[in-house]
mmCIF file of C-alpha atoms in Angstrom:
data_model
loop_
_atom_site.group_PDB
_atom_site.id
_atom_site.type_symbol
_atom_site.label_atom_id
_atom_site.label_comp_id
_atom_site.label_asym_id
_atom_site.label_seq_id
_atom_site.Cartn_x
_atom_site.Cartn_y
_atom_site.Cartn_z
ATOM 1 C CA UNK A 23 18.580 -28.519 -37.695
ATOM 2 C CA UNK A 24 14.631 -28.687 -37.509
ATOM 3 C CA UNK A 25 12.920 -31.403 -36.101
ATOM 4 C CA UNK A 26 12.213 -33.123 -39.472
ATOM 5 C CA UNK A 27 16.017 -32.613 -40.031
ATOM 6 C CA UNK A 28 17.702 -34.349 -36.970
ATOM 7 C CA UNK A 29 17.132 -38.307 -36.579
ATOM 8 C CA UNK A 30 16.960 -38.989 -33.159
ATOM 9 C CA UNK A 31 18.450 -42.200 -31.489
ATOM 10 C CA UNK A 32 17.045 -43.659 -27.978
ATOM 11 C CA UNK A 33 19.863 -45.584 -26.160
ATOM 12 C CA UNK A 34 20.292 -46.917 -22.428
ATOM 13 C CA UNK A 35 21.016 -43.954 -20.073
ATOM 14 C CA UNK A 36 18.897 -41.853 -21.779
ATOM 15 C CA UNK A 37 15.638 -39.948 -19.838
ATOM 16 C CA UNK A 38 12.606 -41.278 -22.020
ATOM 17 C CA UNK A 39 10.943 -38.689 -24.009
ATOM 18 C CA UNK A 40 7.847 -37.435 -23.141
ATOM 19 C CA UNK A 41 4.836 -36.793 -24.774
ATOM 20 C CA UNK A 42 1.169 -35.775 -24.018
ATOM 21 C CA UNK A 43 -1.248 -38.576 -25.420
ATOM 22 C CA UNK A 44 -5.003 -39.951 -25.701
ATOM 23 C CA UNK A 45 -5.854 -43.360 -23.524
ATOM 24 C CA UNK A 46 -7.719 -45.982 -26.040
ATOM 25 C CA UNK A 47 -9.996 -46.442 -22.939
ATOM 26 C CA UNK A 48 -11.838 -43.560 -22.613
ATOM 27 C CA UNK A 49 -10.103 -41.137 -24.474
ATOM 28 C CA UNK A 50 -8.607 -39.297 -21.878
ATOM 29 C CA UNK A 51 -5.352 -36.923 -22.598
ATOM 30 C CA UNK A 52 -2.812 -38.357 -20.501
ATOM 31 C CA UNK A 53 1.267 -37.293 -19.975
ATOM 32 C CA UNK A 54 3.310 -40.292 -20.484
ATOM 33 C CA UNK A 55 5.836 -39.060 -17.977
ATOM 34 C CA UNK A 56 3.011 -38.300 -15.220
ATOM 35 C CA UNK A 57 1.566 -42.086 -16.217
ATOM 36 C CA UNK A 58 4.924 -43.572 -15.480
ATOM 37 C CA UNK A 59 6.055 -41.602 -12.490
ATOM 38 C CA UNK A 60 3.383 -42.135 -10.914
ATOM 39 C CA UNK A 61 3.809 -45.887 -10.680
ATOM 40 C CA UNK A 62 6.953 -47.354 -8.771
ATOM 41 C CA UNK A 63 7.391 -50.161 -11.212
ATOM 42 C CA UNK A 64 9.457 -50.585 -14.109
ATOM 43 C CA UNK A 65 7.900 -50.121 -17.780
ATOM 44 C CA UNK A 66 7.462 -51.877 -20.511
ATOM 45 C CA UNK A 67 6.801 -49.218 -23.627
ATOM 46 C CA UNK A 68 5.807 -51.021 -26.782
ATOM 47 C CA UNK A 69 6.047 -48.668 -30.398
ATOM 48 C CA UNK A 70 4.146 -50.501 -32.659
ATOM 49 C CA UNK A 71 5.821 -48.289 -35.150
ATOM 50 C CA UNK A 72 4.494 -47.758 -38.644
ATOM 51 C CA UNK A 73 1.677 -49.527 -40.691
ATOM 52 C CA UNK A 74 1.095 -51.486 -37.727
ATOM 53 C CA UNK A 75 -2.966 -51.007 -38.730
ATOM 54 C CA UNK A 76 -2.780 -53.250 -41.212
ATOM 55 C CA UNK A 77 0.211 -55.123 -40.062
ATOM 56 C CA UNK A 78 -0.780 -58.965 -38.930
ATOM 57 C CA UNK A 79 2.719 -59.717 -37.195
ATOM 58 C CA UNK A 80 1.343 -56.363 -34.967
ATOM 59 C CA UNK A 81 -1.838 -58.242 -34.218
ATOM 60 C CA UNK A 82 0.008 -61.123 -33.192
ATOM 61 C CA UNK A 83 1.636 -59.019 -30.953
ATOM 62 C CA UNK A 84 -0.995 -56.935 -28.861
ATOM 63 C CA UNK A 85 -2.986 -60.385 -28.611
ATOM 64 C CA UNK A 86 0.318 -61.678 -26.981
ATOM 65 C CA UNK A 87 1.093 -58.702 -25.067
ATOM 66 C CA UNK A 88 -3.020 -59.168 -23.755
ATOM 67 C CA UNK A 89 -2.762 -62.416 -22.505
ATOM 68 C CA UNK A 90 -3.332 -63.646 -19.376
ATOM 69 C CA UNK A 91 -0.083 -65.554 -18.746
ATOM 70 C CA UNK A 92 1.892 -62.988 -20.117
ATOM 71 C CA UNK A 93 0.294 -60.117 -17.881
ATOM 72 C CA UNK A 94 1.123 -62.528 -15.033
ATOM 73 C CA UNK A 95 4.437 -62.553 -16.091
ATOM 74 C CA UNK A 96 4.642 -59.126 -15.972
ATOM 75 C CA UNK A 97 3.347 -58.720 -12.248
ATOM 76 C CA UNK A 98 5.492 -60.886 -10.339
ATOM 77 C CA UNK A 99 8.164 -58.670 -12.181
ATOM 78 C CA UNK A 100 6.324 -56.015 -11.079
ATOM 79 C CA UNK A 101 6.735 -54.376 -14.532
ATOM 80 C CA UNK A 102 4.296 -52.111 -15.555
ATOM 81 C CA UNK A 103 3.039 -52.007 -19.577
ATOM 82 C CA UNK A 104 2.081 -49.112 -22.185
ATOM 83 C CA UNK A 105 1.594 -49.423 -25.310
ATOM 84 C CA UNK A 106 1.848 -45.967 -27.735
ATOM 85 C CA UNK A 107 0.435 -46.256 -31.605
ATOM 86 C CA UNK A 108 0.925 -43.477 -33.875
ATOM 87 C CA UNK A 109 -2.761 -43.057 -35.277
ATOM 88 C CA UNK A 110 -5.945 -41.491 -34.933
ATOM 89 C CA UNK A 111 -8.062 -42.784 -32.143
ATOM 90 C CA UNK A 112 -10.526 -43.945 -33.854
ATOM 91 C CA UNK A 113 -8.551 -46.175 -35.976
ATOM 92 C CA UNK A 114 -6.986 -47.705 -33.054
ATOM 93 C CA UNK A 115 -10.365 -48.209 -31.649
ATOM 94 C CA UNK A 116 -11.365 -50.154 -34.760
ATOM 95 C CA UNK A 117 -8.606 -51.565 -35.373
ATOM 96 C CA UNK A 118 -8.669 -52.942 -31.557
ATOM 97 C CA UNK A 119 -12.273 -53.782 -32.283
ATOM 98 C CA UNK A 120 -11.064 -55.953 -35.365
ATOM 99 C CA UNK A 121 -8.757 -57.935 -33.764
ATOM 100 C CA UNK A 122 -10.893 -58.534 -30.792
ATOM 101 C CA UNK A 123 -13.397 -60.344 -33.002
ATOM 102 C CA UNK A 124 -10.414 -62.224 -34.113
ATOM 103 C CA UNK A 125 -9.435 -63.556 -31.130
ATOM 104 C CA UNK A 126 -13.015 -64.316 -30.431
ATOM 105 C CA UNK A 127 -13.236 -66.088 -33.655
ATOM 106 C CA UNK A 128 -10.304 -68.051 -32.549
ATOM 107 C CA UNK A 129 -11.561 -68.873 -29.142
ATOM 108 C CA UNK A 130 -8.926 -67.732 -26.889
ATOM 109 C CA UNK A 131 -10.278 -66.869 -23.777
ATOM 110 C CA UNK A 132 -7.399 -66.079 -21.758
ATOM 111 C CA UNK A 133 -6.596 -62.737 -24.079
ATOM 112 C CA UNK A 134 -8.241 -59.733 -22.943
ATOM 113 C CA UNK A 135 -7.345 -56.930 -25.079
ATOM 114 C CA UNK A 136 -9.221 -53.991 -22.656
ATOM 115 C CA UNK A 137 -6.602 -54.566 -20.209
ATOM 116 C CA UNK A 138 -3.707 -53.371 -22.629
ATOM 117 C CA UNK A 139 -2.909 -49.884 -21.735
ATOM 118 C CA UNK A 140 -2.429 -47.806 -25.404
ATOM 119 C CA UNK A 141 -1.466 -44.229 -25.860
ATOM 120 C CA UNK A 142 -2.475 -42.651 -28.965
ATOM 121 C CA UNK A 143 0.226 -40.745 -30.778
ATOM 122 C CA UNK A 144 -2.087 -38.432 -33.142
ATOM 123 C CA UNK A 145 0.752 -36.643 -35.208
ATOM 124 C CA UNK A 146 3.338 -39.465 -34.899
ATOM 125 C CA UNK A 147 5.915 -36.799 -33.215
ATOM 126 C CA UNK A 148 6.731 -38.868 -30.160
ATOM 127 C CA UNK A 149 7.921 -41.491 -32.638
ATOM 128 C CA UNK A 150 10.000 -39.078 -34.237
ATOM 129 C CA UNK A 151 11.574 -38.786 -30.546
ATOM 130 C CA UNK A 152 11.784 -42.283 -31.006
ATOM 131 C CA UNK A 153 13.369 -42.820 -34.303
ATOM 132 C CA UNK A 154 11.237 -44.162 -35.946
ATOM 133 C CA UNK A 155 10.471 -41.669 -38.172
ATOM 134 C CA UNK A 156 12.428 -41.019 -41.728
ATOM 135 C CA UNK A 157 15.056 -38.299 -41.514
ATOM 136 C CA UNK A 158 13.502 -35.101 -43.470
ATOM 137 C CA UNK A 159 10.232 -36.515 -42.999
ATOM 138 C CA UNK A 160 7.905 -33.312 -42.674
ATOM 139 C CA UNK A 161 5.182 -35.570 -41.760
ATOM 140 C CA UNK A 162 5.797 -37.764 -38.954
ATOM 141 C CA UNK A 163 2.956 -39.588 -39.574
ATOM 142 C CA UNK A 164 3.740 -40.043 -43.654
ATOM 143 C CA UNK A 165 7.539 -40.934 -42.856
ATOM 144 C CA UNK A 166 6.633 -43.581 -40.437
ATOM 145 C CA UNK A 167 9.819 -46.424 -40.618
ATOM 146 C CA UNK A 168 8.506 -49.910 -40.688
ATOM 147 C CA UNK A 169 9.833 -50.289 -37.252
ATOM 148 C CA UNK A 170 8.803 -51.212 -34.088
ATOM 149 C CA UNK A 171 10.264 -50.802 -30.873
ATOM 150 C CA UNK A 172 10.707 -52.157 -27.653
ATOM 151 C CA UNK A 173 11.860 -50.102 -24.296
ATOM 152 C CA UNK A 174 12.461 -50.871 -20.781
ATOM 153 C CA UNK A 175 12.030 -47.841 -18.449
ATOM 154 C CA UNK A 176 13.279 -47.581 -15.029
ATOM 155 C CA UNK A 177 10.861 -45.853 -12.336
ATOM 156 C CA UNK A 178 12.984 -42.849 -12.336
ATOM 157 C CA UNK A 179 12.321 -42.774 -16.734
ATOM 158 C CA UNK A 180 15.641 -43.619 -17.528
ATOM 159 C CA UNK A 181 15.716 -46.024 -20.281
ATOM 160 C CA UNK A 182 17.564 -49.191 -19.015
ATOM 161 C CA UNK A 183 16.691 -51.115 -22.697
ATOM 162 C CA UNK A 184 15.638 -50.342 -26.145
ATOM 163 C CA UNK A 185 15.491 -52.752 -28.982
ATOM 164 C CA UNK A 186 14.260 -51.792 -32.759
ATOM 165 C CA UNK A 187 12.801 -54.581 -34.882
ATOM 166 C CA UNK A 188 11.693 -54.898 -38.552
ATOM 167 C CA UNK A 189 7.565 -54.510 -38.355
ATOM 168 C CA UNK A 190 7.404 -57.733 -40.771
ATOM 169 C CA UNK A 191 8.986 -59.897 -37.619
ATOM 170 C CA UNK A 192 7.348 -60.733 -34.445
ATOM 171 C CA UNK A 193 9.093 -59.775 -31.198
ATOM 172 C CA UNK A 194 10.792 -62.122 -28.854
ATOM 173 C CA UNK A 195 8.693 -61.158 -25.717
ATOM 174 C CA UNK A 196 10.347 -64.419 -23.750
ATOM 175 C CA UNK A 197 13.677 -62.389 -24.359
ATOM 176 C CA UNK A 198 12.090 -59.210 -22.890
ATOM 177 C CA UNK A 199 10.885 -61.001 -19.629
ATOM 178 C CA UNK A 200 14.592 -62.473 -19.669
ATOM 179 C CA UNK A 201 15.961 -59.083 -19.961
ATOM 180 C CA UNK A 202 14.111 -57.778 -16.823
ATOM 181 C CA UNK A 203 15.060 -60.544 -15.146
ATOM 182 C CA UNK A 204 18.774 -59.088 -15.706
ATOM 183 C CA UNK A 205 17.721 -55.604 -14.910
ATOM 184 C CA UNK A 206 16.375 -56.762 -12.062
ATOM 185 C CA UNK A 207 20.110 -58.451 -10.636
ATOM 186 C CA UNK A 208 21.994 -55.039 -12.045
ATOM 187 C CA UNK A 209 19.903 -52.693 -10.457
ATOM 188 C CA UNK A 210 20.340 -54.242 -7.141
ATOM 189 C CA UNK A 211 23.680 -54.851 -7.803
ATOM 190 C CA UNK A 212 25.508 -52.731 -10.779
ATOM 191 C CA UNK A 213 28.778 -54.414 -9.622
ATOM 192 C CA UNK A 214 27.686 -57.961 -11.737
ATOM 193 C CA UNK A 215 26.785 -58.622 -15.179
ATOM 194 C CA UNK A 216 24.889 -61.839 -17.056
ATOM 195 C CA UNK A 217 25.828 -64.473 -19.127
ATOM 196 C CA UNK A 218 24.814 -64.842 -22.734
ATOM 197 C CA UNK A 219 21.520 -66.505 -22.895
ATOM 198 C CA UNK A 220 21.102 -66.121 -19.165
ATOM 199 C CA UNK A 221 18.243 -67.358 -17.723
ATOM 200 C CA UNK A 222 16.825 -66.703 -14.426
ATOM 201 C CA UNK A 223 16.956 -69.868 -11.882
ATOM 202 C CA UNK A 224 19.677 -71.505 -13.350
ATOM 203 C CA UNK A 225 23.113 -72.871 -11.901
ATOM 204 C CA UNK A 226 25.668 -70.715 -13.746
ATOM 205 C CA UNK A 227 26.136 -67.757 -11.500
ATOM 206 C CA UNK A 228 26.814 -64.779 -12.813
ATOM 207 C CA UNK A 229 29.617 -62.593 -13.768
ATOM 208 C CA UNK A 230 31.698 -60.090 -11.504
ATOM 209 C CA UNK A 231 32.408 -56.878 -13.654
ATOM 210 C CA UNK A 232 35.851 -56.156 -13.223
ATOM 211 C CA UNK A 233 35.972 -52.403 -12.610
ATOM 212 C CA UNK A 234 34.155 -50.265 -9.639
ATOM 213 C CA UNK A 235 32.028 -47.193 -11.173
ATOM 214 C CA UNK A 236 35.458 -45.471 -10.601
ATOM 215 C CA UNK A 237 37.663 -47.925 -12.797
ATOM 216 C CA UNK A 238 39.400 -49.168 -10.045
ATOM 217 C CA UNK A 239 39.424 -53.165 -10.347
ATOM 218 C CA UNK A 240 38.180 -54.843 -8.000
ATOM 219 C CA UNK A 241 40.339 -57.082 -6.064
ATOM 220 C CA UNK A 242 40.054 -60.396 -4.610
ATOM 221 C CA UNK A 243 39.193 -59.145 -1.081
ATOM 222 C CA UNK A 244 36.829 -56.423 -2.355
ATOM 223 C CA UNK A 245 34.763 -59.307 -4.303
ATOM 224 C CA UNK A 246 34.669 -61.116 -0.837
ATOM 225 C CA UNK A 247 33.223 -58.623 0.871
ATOM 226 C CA UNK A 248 30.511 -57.629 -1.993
ATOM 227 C CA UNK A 249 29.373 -61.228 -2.446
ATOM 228 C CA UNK A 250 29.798 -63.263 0.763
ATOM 229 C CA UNK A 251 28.334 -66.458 -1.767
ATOM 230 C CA UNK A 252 31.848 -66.855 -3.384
ATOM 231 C CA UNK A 253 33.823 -66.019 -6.224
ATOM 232 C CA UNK A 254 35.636 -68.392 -9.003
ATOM 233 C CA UNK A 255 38.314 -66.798 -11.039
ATOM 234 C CA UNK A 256 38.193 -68.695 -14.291
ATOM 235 C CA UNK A 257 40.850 -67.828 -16.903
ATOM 236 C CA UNK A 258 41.722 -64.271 -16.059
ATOM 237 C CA UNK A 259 41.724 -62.140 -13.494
ATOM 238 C CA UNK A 260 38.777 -59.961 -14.886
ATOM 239 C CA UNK A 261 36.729 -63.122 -15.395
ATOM 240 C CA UNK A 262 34.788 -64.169 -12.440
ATOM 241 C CA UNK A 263 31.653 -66.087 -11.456
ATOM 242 C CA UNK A 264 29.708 -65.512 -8.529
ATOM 243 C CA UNK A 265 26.244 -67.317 -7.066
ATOM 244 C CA UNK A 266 22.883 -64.869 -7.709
ATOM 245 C CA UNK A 267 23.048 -63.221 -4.230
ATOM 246 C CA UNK A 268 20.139 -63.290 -1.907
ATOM 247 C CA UNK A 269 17.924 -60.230 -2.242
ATOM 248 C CA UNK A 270 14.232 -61.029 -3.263
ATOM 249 C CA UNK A 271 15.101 -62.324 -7.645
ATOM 250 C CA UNK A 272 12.328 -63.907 -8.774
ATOM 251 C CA UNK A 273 12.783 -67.411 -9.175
ATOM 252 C CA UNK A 274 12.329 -69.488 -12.277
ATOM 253 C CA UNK A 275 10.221 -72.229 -10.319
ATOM 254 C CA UNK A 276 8.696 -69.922 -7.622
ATOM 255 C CA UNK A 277 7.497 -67.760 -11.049
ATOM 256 C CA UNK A 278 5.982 -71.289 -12.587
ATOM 257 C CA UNK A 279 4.046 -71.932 -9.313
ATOM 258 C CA UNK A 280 2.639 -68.046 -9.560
ATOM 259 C CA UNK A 281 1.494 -68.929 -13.018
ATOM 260 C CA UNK A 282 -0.325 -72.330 -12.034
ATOM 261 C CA UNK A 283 -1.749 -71.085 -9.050
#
């Protein structure tokens, strides 16, 4: 199948295509893979997906994405953000412009929209990667979905997250910073899993998966020895709570004093 022919799908465990863009600042050519590799931190990629120049809800969203609080947010995670917009870079230049004098219209000056990093994706190709271009679409750019698209990359561009939403609805981005909140438990230890809803710095615990990455089950004296906190067997065997173990998770509260300081 060509290119055009083939709809590609991004899902968790994949490597993160890669792509050679244009910076909004400056107007540099930059490899997306070099950008993120070079940077130890996690990644936040935002697609702003199709018809996002004259989208509103997409407005809403780079003025979030820009402010100060949320870039905050985003630090004591440690997470690093890029933004890639499949147009010319001179529309994303105006367009930037025009919502800049929005915000300034608006008064709000904790949003700073220079600081948002944004990739240019001339021919929309890296989109296609993406998916979020129409299947048989010759022209990426013309067969644009009216998608966007959300992706958590780990340092070593694996994608740990990826989330498409409908271009007419705002994204959650207090569910994002929730999500690498998660990440951030898993990675340390793959052995335990979250609740629903989940949030950091509550009382809950979380959950002991019940199989090693060998799908042997872990027994009661294995789960001893992996989490010296406790366990509580609730139920079923294979359903089992333990404390958040000790090793550095930011904390709900400690994050609030960050934010205030």
């Amino acid at each position: 199948l060509s290119p055009a022919q083939r709809r590609m799908e991004l899902c968790p465990g994949d490597e993160l295509p890669n792509f050679d863009g244009r910076r909004v600042h400056g107007g540099s050519r930059q490899d997306l893979h070099d950008l993120l590799f070079q940077d130890p931190r996690r990644t936040l990629l935002i697609a702003m997906g199709g018809n996002f120049l004259s989208n509103p809800v997409a407005a809403s969203e780079l003025v979030h994405l820009a402010r100060a609080e949320f870039q905050q947010e985003l630090r004591s995670r440690q997470v690093r953000l890029v933004g890639v917009c499949a147009c010319s870079l001179s529309e994303l230049r105006d367009y930037i412009a025009g919502v800049t004098h929005v915000v300034g219209a608006d008064r709000k000056e904790d949003v700073d929209l220079s600081s948002l990093d944004l990739l240019v994706d001339q021919d929309g190709e890296f989109h296609r990667l993406l998916g979020l271009v129409r299947q048989n679409a010759e022209n990426a750019l013309e067969g644009l979905l009216p998608a966007t698209l959300t992706v958590i990359v780990s340092h070593e561009l694996i994608v740990e997250h990826v989330a498409a939403t409908s271009s007419n609805i705002g994204r959650n981005f207090s569910e994002v910073l929730r999500l690498l909140d998660a990440l951030s438990i898993t990675e340390h230890f793959p052995q335990l899993g979250t609740w629903a809803n989940w949030q950091a710095g509550g009382t809950e615990g979380v959950l002991i998966m019940p199989f090693d990455s060998e799908g042997h089950f872990l027994s009661k004296e294995r789960c001893e020895a992996m989490f010296p906190k406790g366990h509580f067997e609730a139920l079923f065997p294979w359903f089992r709570i333990t404390p958040v173990p000790d090793f550095g998770v930011r904390d709900e509260k400690e994050g609030q004093g960050e934010d205030s300081a």
